[in-house]
Short mmCIF file of C-alpha atoms and ligand atoms in Angstrom, two decimals:
data_model
loop_
_atom_site.label_atom_id
_atom_site.label_comp_id
_atom_site.label_asym_id
_atom_site.label_seq_id
_atom_site.Cartn_x
_atom_site.Cartn_y
_atom_site.Cartn_z
CA UNK N 1 -33.87 -19.29 -7.11
CA UNK N 2 -36.87 -20.92 -8.81
CA UNK N 3 -39.50 -20.11 -11.43
CA UNK N 4 -42.51 -18.01 -10.34
CA UNK N 5 -44.55 -20.97 -9.06
CA UNK N 6 -45.36 -20.62 -5.36
CA UNK N 7 -44.07 -23.49 -3.24
CA UNK N 8 -45.47 -23.74 0.24
CA UNK N 9 -42.22 -24.83 1.90
CA UNK N 10 -38.64 -23.62 1.60
CA UNK N 11 -35.21 -25.11 2.03
CA UNK N 12 -32.60 -22.55 3.10
CA UNK N 13 -29.15 -23.66 1.93
CA UNK N 14 -25.71 -22.37 2.83
CA UNK N 15 -22.34 -23.79 1.77
CA UNK N 16 -18.94 -22.36 0.93
CA UNK N 17 -18.34 -20.83 -2.51
CA UNK N 18 -15.85 -23.65 -3.13
CA UNK N 19 -18.58 -26.26 -2.59
CA UNK N 20 -21.28 -24.18 -4.26
CA UNK N 21 -19.29 -23.98 -7.50
CA UNK N 22 -19.29 -27.79 -7.70
CA UNK N 23 -23.02 -28.06 -7.17
CA UNK N 24 -25.47 -28.55 -10.02
CA UNK N 25 -27.87 -25.84 -8.85
CA UNK N 26 -30.32 -26.41 -11.71
CA UNK N 27 -30.74 -30.07 -10.79
CA UNK N 28 -31.02 -29.28 -7.09
CA UNK N 29 -33.72 -26.64 -7.69
CA UNK N 30 -35.60 -29.12 -9.89
CA UNK N 31 -35.49 -31.79 -7.17
CA UNK N 32 -36.58 -29.30 -4.49
CA UNK N 33 -39.44 -28.00 -6.60
CA UNK N 34 -40.60 -31.52 -7.52
CA UNK N 35 -40.91 -32.18 -3.79
CA UNK N 36 -42.81 -28.90 -3.24
CA UNK N 37 -39.92 -26.84 -1.90
CA UNK N 38 -38.46 -23.50 -2.84
CA UNK N 39 -34.67 -23.39 -2.61
CA UNK N 40 -33.28 -20.26 -0.98
CA UNK N 41 -29.53 -19.62 -1.15
CA UNK N 42 -28.87 -18.04 2.23
CA UNK N 43 -26.48 -15.13 2.82
CA UNK N 44 -24.62 -15.35 6.13
CA UNK N 45 -24.00 -11.60 6.06
CA UNK N 46 -27.75 -10.87 6.30
CA UNK N 47 -30.16 -11.85 9.09
CA UNK N 48 -31.92 -15.11 8.15
CA UNK N 49 -35.18 -13.46 9.34
CA UNK N 50 -34.94 -11.13 6.34
CA UNK N 51 -34.44 -13.94 3.82
CA UNK N 52 -37.88 -15.50 3.87
CA UNK N 53 -39.44 -18.24 6.00
CA UNK N 54 -37.57 -21.54 5.81
CA UNK N 55 -38.73 -25.00 6.87
CA UNK N 56 -35.38 -26.77 6.37
CA UNK N 57 -31.88 -25.42 6.98
CA UNK N 58 -29.42 -27.40 4.86
CA UNK N 59 -25.79 -26.44 5.33
CA UNK N 60 -22.14 -27.19 5.29
CA UNK N 61 -20.89 -24.65 7.85
CA UNK N 62 -17.88 -26.76 8.86
CA UNK N 63 -15.30 -24.17 7.83
CA UNK N 64 -17.14 -21.35 9.65
CA UNK N 65 -17.71 -23.45 12.77
CA UNK N 66 -14.05 -24.53 12.77
CA UNK N 67 -12.90 -20.90 12.40
CA UNK N 68 -15.29 -19.80 15.17
CA UNK N 69 -14.06 -22.54 17.46
CA UNK N 70 -10.48 -21.45 16.72
CA UNK N 71 -11.33 -17.92 17.95
CA UNK N 72 -12.17 -16.10 14.70
CA UNK N 73 -14.45 -13.27 15.94
CA UNK N 74 -16.32 -12.77 12.63
CA UNK N 75 -17.00 -16.50 12.27
CA UNK N 76 -18.03 -16.72 15.93
CA UNK N 77 -20.54 -13.89 15.42
CA UNK N 78 -22.02 -15.66 12.38
CA UNK N 79 -22.36 -18.99 14.20
CA UNK N 80 -23.90 -17.29 17.24
CA UNK N 81 -26.43 -15.61 14.97
CA UNK N 82 -27.27 -18.87 13.17
CA UNK N 83 -27.67 -20.73 16.45
CA UNK N 84 -29.84 -17.95 17.87
CA UNK N 85 -32.04 -18.03 14.76
CA UNK N 86 -32.44 -21.80 14.95
CA UNK N 87 -33.26 -21.70 18.64
CA UNK N 88 -35.92 -19.02 17.90
CA UNK N 89 -37.34 -21.32 15.18
CA UNK N 90 -37.36 -24.82 16.75
CA UNK N 91 -39.60 -26.21 14.01
CA UNK N 92 -36.92 -25.78 11.35
CA UNK N 93 -35.37 -29.13 10.38
CA UNK N 94 -31.60 -28.67 10.48
CA UNK N 95 -29.45 -30.87 8.25
CA UNK N 96 -27.31 -31.38 10.09
CA UNK N 97 -27.49 -30.05 13.67
CA UNK N 98 -24.40 -27.95 14.38
CA UNK N 99 -23.49 -29.84 17.55
CA UNK N 100 -23.47 -33.13 15.63
CA UNK N 101 -21.33 -31.57 12.88
CA UNK N 102 -18.88 -30.32 15.55
CA UNK N 103 -18.10 -33.95 16.47
CA UNK N 104 -16.35 -34.38 13.10
CA UNK N 105 -14.27 -31.23 13.35
CA UNK N 106 -11.75 -32.87 15.67
CA UNK N 107 -10.06 -36.02 14.37
CA UNK N 108 -8.91 -37.18 17.81
CA UNK N 109 -12.47 -36.88 19.10
CA UNK N 110 -14.20 -38.86 16.40
CA UNK N 111 -11.41 -41.44 16.11
CA UNK N 112 -12.02 -42.01 19.86
CA UNK N 113 -15.73 -42.59 19.21
CA UNK N 114 -14.82 -45.22 16.60
CA UNK N 115 -12.17 -46.79 18.82
CA UNK N 116 -14.65 -47.07 21.70
CA UNK N 117 -17.19 -48.89 19.53
CA UNK N 118 -17.23 -52.33 21.13
CA UNK N 119 -19.06 -54.02 18.24
CA UNK N 120 -16.34 -53.33 15.70
CA UNK N 121 -13.60 -55.74 16.79
CA UNK N 122 -15.72 -58.89 16.47
CA UNK N 123 -16.91 -57.68 13.05
CA UNK N 124 -13.41 -57.21 11.66
CA UNK N 125 -13.68 -53.43 11.70
CA UNK N 126 -11.21 -51.06 13.39
CA UNK N 127 -9.86 -47.58 13.44
CA UNK N 128 -6.05 -47.60 13.28
CA UNK N 129 -4.21 -46.81 16.54
CA UNK N 130 -3.84 -43.06 16.95
CA UNK N 131 -2.43 -40.46 19.29
CA UNK N 132 -2.52 -36.69 19.59
CA UNK N 133 0.63 -34.60 19.90
CA UNK N 134 -0.09 -31.59 22.16
CA UNK N 135 3.48 -30.32 21.77
CA UNK N 136 6.38 -30.81 19.37
CA UNK N 137 8.56 -32.41 22.04
CA UNK N 138 9.77 -35.52 20.22
CA UNK N 139 10.66 -37.47 23.38
CA UNK N 140 7.19 -36.88 24.83
CA UNK N 141 5.55 -37.77 21.53
CA UNK N 142 7.49 -41.04 21.22
CA UNK N 143 6.25 -41.93 24.70
CA UNK N 144 2.66 -40.99 23.77
CA UNK N 145 2.88 -43.21 20.67
CA UNK N 146 4.27 -46.10 22.73
CA UNK N 147 1.52 -45.79 25.33
CA UNK N 148 -1.15 -45.85 22.63
CA UNK N 149 0.34 -48.61 20.48
CA UNK N 150 0.93 -46.34 17.49
CA UNK N 151 3.62 -47.80 15.24
CA UNK N 152 5.60 -46.46 12.27
CA UNK N 153 4.90 -45.71 9.55
CA UNK N 154 2.27 -43.22 10.69
CA UNK N 155 0.23 -40.59 8.94
CA UNK N 156 0.34 -37.23 10.67
CA UNK N 157 -2.87 -35.25 10.19
CA UNK N 158 -4.03 -31.87 11.58
CA UNK N 159 -6.29 -32.46 14.60
CA UNK N 160 -8.78 -29.99 13.13
CA UNK N 161 -10.37 -31.83 10.20
CA UNK N 162 -12.00 -28.84 8.48
CA UNK N 163 -11.79 -25.14 8.04
CA UNK N 164 -8.77 -24.66 5.85
CA UNK N 165 -6.77 -26.21 3.05
CA UNK N 166 -4.20 -27.29 5.65
CA UNK N 167 -6.80 -29.69 7.11
CA UNK N 168 -5.97 -32.00 4.20
CA UNK N 169 -2.20 -31.69 4.41
CA UNK N 170 -0.83 -35.07 5.46
CA UNK N 171 2.63 -36.33 6.34
CA UNK N 172 3.81 -39.93 6.12
CA UNK N 173 6.45 -40.46 8.84
CA UNK N 174 8.63 -43.59 8.90
CA UNK N 175 10.79 -43.21 12.01
CA UNK N 176 11.37 -41.26 15.23
CA UNK N 177 13.60 -38.59 13.64
CA UNK N 178 10.76 -37.92 11.20
CA UNK N 179 8.54 -36.72 14.08
CA UNK N 180 10.38 -33.38 13.95
CA UNK N 181 8.06 -32.32 11.09
CA UNK N 182 4.85 -32.90 13.09
CA UNK N 183 3.19 -29.55 13.79
CA UNK N 184 0.78 -29.76 16.77
CA UNK N 185 -2.05 -29.86 17.30
CA UNK N 186 -1.95 -32.97 15.17
CA UNK N 187 -2.79 -36.65 15.37
CA UNK N 188 -0.66 -39.57 14.21
CA UNK N 189 -2.42 -42.70 13.02
CA UNK N 190 -0.75 -46.06 12.33
CA UNK N 191 -0.49 -46.63 8.59
CA UNK N 192 -2.55 -49.57 7.24
CA UNK N 193 -1.18 -51.26 4.10
CA UNK N 194 -4.14 -51.50 1.73
CA UNK N 195 -2.72 -51.89 -1.80
CA UNK N 196 -3.53 -48.28 -2.74
CA UNK N 197 -7.30 -48.80 -2.88
CA UNK N 198 -9.56 -46.45 -0.94
CA UNK N 199 -13.26 -47.15 -0.51
CA UNK N 200 -15.35 -44.01 -0.08
CA UNK N 201 -18.78 -44.49 1.41
CA UNK N 202 -21.25 -41.66 0.91
CA UNK N 203 -24.27 -41.73 3.24
CA UNK N 204 -27.61 -39.93 2.90
CA UNK N 205 -29.73 -40.99 5.89
CA UNK N 206 -30.34 -44.71 5.42
CA UNK N 207 -28.87 -44.91 1.95
CA UNK N 208 -25.28 -45.22 0.88
CA UNK N 209 -23.16 -45.39 -2.19
CA UNK N 210 -19.63 -46.75 -2.41
CA UNK N 211 -16.95 -45.79 -4.87
CA UNK N 212 -13.31 -46.76 -5.16
CA UNK N 213 -10.58 -44.15 -5.28
CA UNK N 214 -6.80 -44.24 -5.71
CA UNK N 215 -4.92 -44.25 -2.41
CA UNK N 216 -1.42 -44.70 -1.01
CA UNK N 217 0.77 -47.68 -1.91
CA UNK N 218 2.09 -49.95 0.84
CA UNK N 219 4.74 -48.46 3.12
CA UNK N 220 6.97 -49.89 5.86
CA UNK N 221 8.86 -48.39 8.79
CA UNK N 222 12.41 -47.46 7.86
CA UNK N 223 15.25 -45.48 9.47
CA UNK N 224 16.34 -44.36 6.00
CA UNK N 225 13.14 -42.76 4.71
CA UNK N 226 12.41 -39.05 5.12
CA UNK N 227 8.83 -37.88 5.71
CA UNK N 228 6.58 -37.69 2.67
CA UNK N 229 4.27 -34.67 2.45
CA UNK N 230 1.10 -34.91 0.41
CA UNK N 231 -2.39 -33.50 0.29
CA UNK N 232 -5.41 -35.75 0.06
CA UNK N 233 -6.66 -33.95 -3.05
CA UNK N 234 -3.55 -34.85 -5.04
CA UNK N 235 -3.68 -38.58 -4.21
CA UNK N 236 -7.28 -39.64 -3.54
CA UNK N 237 -9.54 -37.92 -6.08
CA UNK N 238 -11.11 -40.06 -8.80
CA UNK N 239 -8.74 -38.55 -11.38
CA UNK N 240 -5.61 -38.45 -9.15
CA UNK N 241 -2.51 -39.99 -10.69
CA UNK N 242 0.08 -39.75 -7.95
CA UNK N 243 3.26 -41.82 -7.96
CA UNK N 244 2.39 -42.49 -4.31
CA UNK N 245 -0.40 -44.74 -5.56
CA UNK N 246 1.81 -46.98 -7.74
CA UNK N 247 2.46 -50.27 -5.94
CA UNK N 248 6.09 -51.39 -5.77
CA UNK N 249 6.73 -54.48 -7.95
CA UNK N 250 7.08 -56.79 -4.95
CA UNK N 251 3.74 -55.49 -3.64
CA UNK N 252 1.80 -56.45 -6.78
CA UNK N 253 -0.06 -59.25 -5.07
CA UNK N 254 -2.83 -59.60 -7.63
CA UNK N 255 -5.21 -60.46 -4.77
CA UNK N 256 -8.24 -58.18 -4.91
CA UNK N 257 -9.48 -57.49 -1.39
CA UNK N 258 -13.25 -57.21 -1.54
CA UNK N 259 -15.13 -54.69 0.55
CA UNK N 260 -17.61 -56.39 2.86
CA UNK N 261 -20.97 -54.61 2.66
CA UNK N 262 -22.08 -55.90 6.05
CA UNK N 263 -19.08 -54.18 7.64
CA UNK N 264 -19.97 -50.99 5.79
CA UNK N 265 -23.50 -51.16 7.18
CA UNK N 266 -22.14 -51.72 10.70
CA UNK N 267 -20.08 -48.56 10.38
CA UNK N 268 -23.06 -46.58 9.05
CA UNK N 269 -25.18 -47.73 12.01
CA UNK N 270 -22.50 -46.53 14.46
CA UNK N 271 -22.06 -43.20 12.69
CA UNK N 272 -25.81 -42.62 12.62
CA UNK N 273 -26.18 -43.58 16.28
CA UNK N 274 -23.06 -42.02 17.79
CA UNK N 275 -22.58 -39.00 15.53
CA UNK N 276 -26.14 -38.59 14.27
CA UNK N 277 -25.55 -37.07 10.84
CA UNK N 278 -27.82 -37.43 7.83
CA UNK N 279 -25.14 -36.26 5.40
CA UNK N 280 -21.77 -37.92 5.97
CA UNK N 281 -19.06 -39.87 4.24
CA UNK N 282 -16.32 -42.15 5.47
CA UNK N 283 -13.20 -43.76 4.09
CA UNK N 284 -12.38 -47.44 4.46
CA UNK N 285 -9.13 -49.22 3.61
CA UNK N 286 -8.78 -53.00 3.83
CA UNK N 287 -5.74 -54.28 5.74
CA UNK N 288 -3.92 -56.39 3.14
CA UNK N 289 -2.74 -58.92 5.72
CA UNK N 290 -5.91 -59.46 7.80
CA UNK N 291 -8.72 -58.30 5.49
CA UNK N 292 -10.03 -56.25 8.40
CA UNK N 293 -11.68 -52.97 7.42
CA UNK N 294 -10.08 -49.79 8.76
CA UNK N 295 -12.22 -46.65 9.04
CA UNK N 296 -9.63 -43.91 8.61
CA UNK N 297 -11.75 -40.79 8.14
CA UNK N 298 -15.30 -39.47 8.45
CA UNK N 299 -16.49 -36.38 6.60
CA UNK N 300 -19.35 -33.92 6.89
CA UNK N 301 -21.46 -33.41 3.74
CA UNK N 302 -18.84 -34.74 1.29
CA UNK N 303 -18.86 -34.49 -2.50
CA UNK N 304 -21.29 -37.39 -3.14
CA UNK N 305 -19.29 -37.89 -6.33
CA UNK N 306 -21.19 -40.27 -8.67
CA UNK N 307 -23.94 -40.86 -6.10
CA UNK N 308 -26.81 -41.75 -8.46
CA UNK N 309 -29.76 -39.32 -8.20
CA UNK N 310 -28.20 -37.73 -5.12
CA UNK N 311 -30.64 -34.82 -5.02
CA UNK N 312 -33.68 -37.11 -5.16
CA UNK N 313 -32.27 -39.20 -2.31
CA UNK N 314 -31.48 -35.99 -0.43
CA UNK N 315 -35.05 -34.71 -0.73
CA UNK N 316 -36.48 -38.14 0.15
CA UNK N 317 -34.28 -38.15 3.23
CA UNK N 318 -35.28 -34.60 4.20
CA UNK N 319 -38.96 -35.56 3.96
CA UNK N 320 -38.26 -38.78 5.86
CA UNK N 321 -36.52 -36.81 8.61
CA UNK N 322 -39.41 -34.34 8.88
CA UNK N 323 -41.92 -37.21 8.97
CA UNK N 324 -39.98 -38.97 11.72
CA UNK N 325 -39.46 -35.82 13.80
CA UNK N 326 -43.17 -35.01 13.45
CA UNK N 327 -43.99 -38.52 14.68
CA UNK N 328 -41.52 -37.65 17.42
CA UNK N 329 -39.55 -40.86 17.15
CA UNK N 330 -35.99 -40.03 16.25
CA UNK N 331 -33.87 -42.66 14.54
CA UNK N 332 -31.23 -42.33 17.16
CA UNK N 333 -33.58 -42.69 20.14
CA UNK N 334 -34.31 -46.32 19.45
CA UNK N 335 -30.78 -46.89 18.21
CA UNK N 336 -31.96 -48.76 15.14
CA UNK N 337 -31.75 -47.57 11.62
CA UNK N 338 -35.20 -48.37 10.37
CA UNK N 339 -36.47 -49.21 7.03
CA UNK N 340 -37.64 -46.12 5.23
CA UNK N 341 -40.79 -45.63 3.17
CA UNK N 342 -40.74 -44.57 -0.42
CA UNK N 343 -39.96 -46.97 -3.20
CA UNK N 344 -39.24 -49.93 -0.97
CA UNK N 345 -36.64 -52.21 -2.50
CA UNK N 346 -35.34 -55.61 -1.44
CA UNK N 347 -32.53 -55.37 1.06
CA UNK N 348 -30.16 -56.10 -1.69
CA UNK N 349 -27.54 -54.12 -3.40
CA UNK N 350 -27.86 -52.87 -6.88
CA UNK N 351 -24.67 -53.40 -8.75
CA UNK N 352 -24.64 -50.48 -11.11
CA UNK N 353 -21.08 -50.56 -12.24
CA UNK N 354 -18.51 -52.98 -13.62
CA UNK N 355 -16.57 -55.05 -11.14
CA UNK N 356 -13.36 -53.03 -11.44
CA UNK N 357 -14.44 -49.53 -10.61
CA UNK N 358 -17.56 -50.87 -8.98
CA UNK N 359 -20.17 -48.61 -7.53
CA UNK N 360 -22.83 -50.16 -5.43
CA UNK N 361 -26.02 -48.51 -4.31
CA UNK N 362 -27.11 -49.88 -0.99
CA UNK N 363 -30.73 -49.34 -0.03
CA UNK N 364 -32.62 -49.93 3.23
CA UNK N 365 -29.97 -50.46 5.83
CA UNK N 366 -31.71 -52.28 8.62
N1 ATP F 401 -4.19 -44.86 8.65
C1 ATP F 401 -4.05 -44.81 7.33
N2 ATP F 401 -3.51 -45.87 6.68
C2 ATP F 401 -3.34 -45.84 5.33
N3 ATP F 401 -3.66 -44.77 4.56
C3 ATP F 401 -4.19 -43.70 5.18
C4 ATP F 401 -4.43 -43.66 6.57
N4 ATP F 401 -4.98 -42.45 6.89
C5 ATP F 401 -5.06 -41.77 5.72
N5 ATP F 401 -4.60 -42.51 4.71
C6 ATP F 401 -4.50 -42.07 3.30
O1 ATP F 401 -4.47 -40.63 3.29
C7 ATP F 401 -5.67 -40.14 2.68
C8 ATP F 401 -6.17 -38.93 3.42
O2 ATP F 401 -6.47 -39.28 4.77
P1 ATP F 401 -7.82 -38.72 5.39
O3 ATP F 401 -8.96 -39.27 4.63
O4 ATP F 401 -7.77 -38.93 6.85
O5 ATP F 401 -7.62 -37.16 5.09
P2 ATP F 401 -8.71 -36.07 4.74
O6 ATP F 401 -7.96 -34.94 4.16
O7 ATP F 401 -9.56 -35.84 5.89
O8 ATP F 401 -9.54 -36.76 3.57
P3 ATP F 401 -10.91 -36.22 2.88
O9 ATP F 401 -10.53 -35.55 1.62
O10 ATP F 401 -11.65 -37.50 2.70
O11 ATP F 401 -11.55 -35.29 3.88
C9 ATP F 401 -6.66 -41.30 2.73
O12 ATP F 401 -7.60 -41.17 1.68
C10 ATP F 401 -5.72 -42.49 2.49
O13 ATP F 401 -5.36 -42.54 1.13
O1 LIG F 402 -14.75 -36.47 -3.06
P1 LIG F 402 -14.66 -36.33 -1.58
O2 LIG F 402 -15.99 -36.51 -0.91
O3 LIG F 402 -13.58 -37.13 -0.98
O4 LIG F 402 -14.20 -34.81 -1.32
C1 LIG F 402 -14.64 -34.10 -0.20
C2 LIG F 402 -13.64 -34.24 0.92
O5 LIG F 402 -13.68 -35.57 1.37
C3 LIG F 402 -13.98 -33.34 2.08
O6 LIG F 402 -15.19 -33.76 2.64
C4 LIG F 402 -14.11 -31.91 1.59
O7 LIG F 402 -14.65 -31.13 2.63
P2 LIG F 402 -13.69 -30.24 3.54
O8 LIG F 402 -13.00 -31.20 4.43
O9 LIG F 402 -14.64 -29.35 4.25
O10 LIG F 402 -12.75 -29.53 2.61
C5 LIG F 402 -15.10 -31.79 0.46
O11 LIG F 402 -15.01 -30.44 0.01
P3 LIG F 402 -16.36 -29.60 -0.26
O12 LIG F 402 -15.89 -28.32 -0.82
O13 LIG F 402 -17.16 -30.44 -1.21
O14 LIG F 402 -17.05 -29.48 1.05
C6 LIG F 402 -14.75 -32.68 -0.67
O15 LIG F 402 -15.81 -32.61 -1.64
MG1 MG F 403 -10.62 -38.84 3.78
#
């Protein structure tokens, strides 16, 4: 994977072909080498022991873990082998630990972690009311929604957040008769009107980057509307141009709701403390009536689209993690996200984009 210079340490990397095709391998190898690491592209079909010594295991195994947890024997065998290898090599830095990644495989589970976060309410942060449908019995599901304060319109999402294309297949449901399309196991989450603006926060350890994406226009409960099926990829990518994102004329409020960076940092602190991932992303929409910030989704190792110098920040963070684990004081143990070393910058934000499609690099979350 790299020129014939010997590098003392190695990063073993595995990700799906789908993700791998989007990766700029040349740039990643350059960043690894500049930090004194070889980059080894691991093969899950071969024993890791036969693929060279690694010091860091960097992965996005979400699809394989999800398949294993759903009973896929081949995937289960792979995950067992990976976990056995890592337990035989406790000095390998894993980014991120499989048990932490598992937290984000189940939407109901991680929504519950967010909902239970007591600090959010007073900071104007929330996760929309949600409920899980264990069966497709509409009467039972209406009762479950009532008990949990979930109100139409709702977005129906697969409970399992990764592992197949269907994990991103969403359904907007406007009334009780629309619940007939919900296919359990699934969660329903109250829809938050947010003027079709999605804020994606990409996190690498203590650093984050925010970008705006198209989202869904404002919707209201209605007995007349049939469910709307969509996939996230067709509505919320940077280049998406879905009619679902075009605000209705009477919704053109002209008021721009500004993302509050302090709220973003609060969410990052909670994710780092309660979920403990180095590589994560989350989606925020701003309630257009209250201005409160709704965290509607958290992702493992997302795209890091437009994250400036992502690979450099990744390697810095890997080295930071190794340094901290060697000094045996984990970030999560003391519950604080500390300042990090490196090119210390003021705790400010560097506005690196125009105000419309703004992108803001946040450094040093304290
Ligand atoms: N509660 C909600 N209120 C308003 N819009 C929502 C809500 N939940 C989801 N959405 C819209 O649906 C999109 C997809 O939802 P979500 O992010 O949960 O799905 P996902 O497939 O896991 O996304 P990703 O591609 O980020 O993994 C969001 O980007 C947003 O546009
Ligand atoms: O541009 P984003 O970060 O929104 O796209 C992500 C998406 O949010 C999910 O994290 C995808 O992961 P899966 O849920 O596992 O499909 C990412 O796909 P990946 O192939 O990069 O892992 C998207 O990049
Ligand atoms: Mg999302």
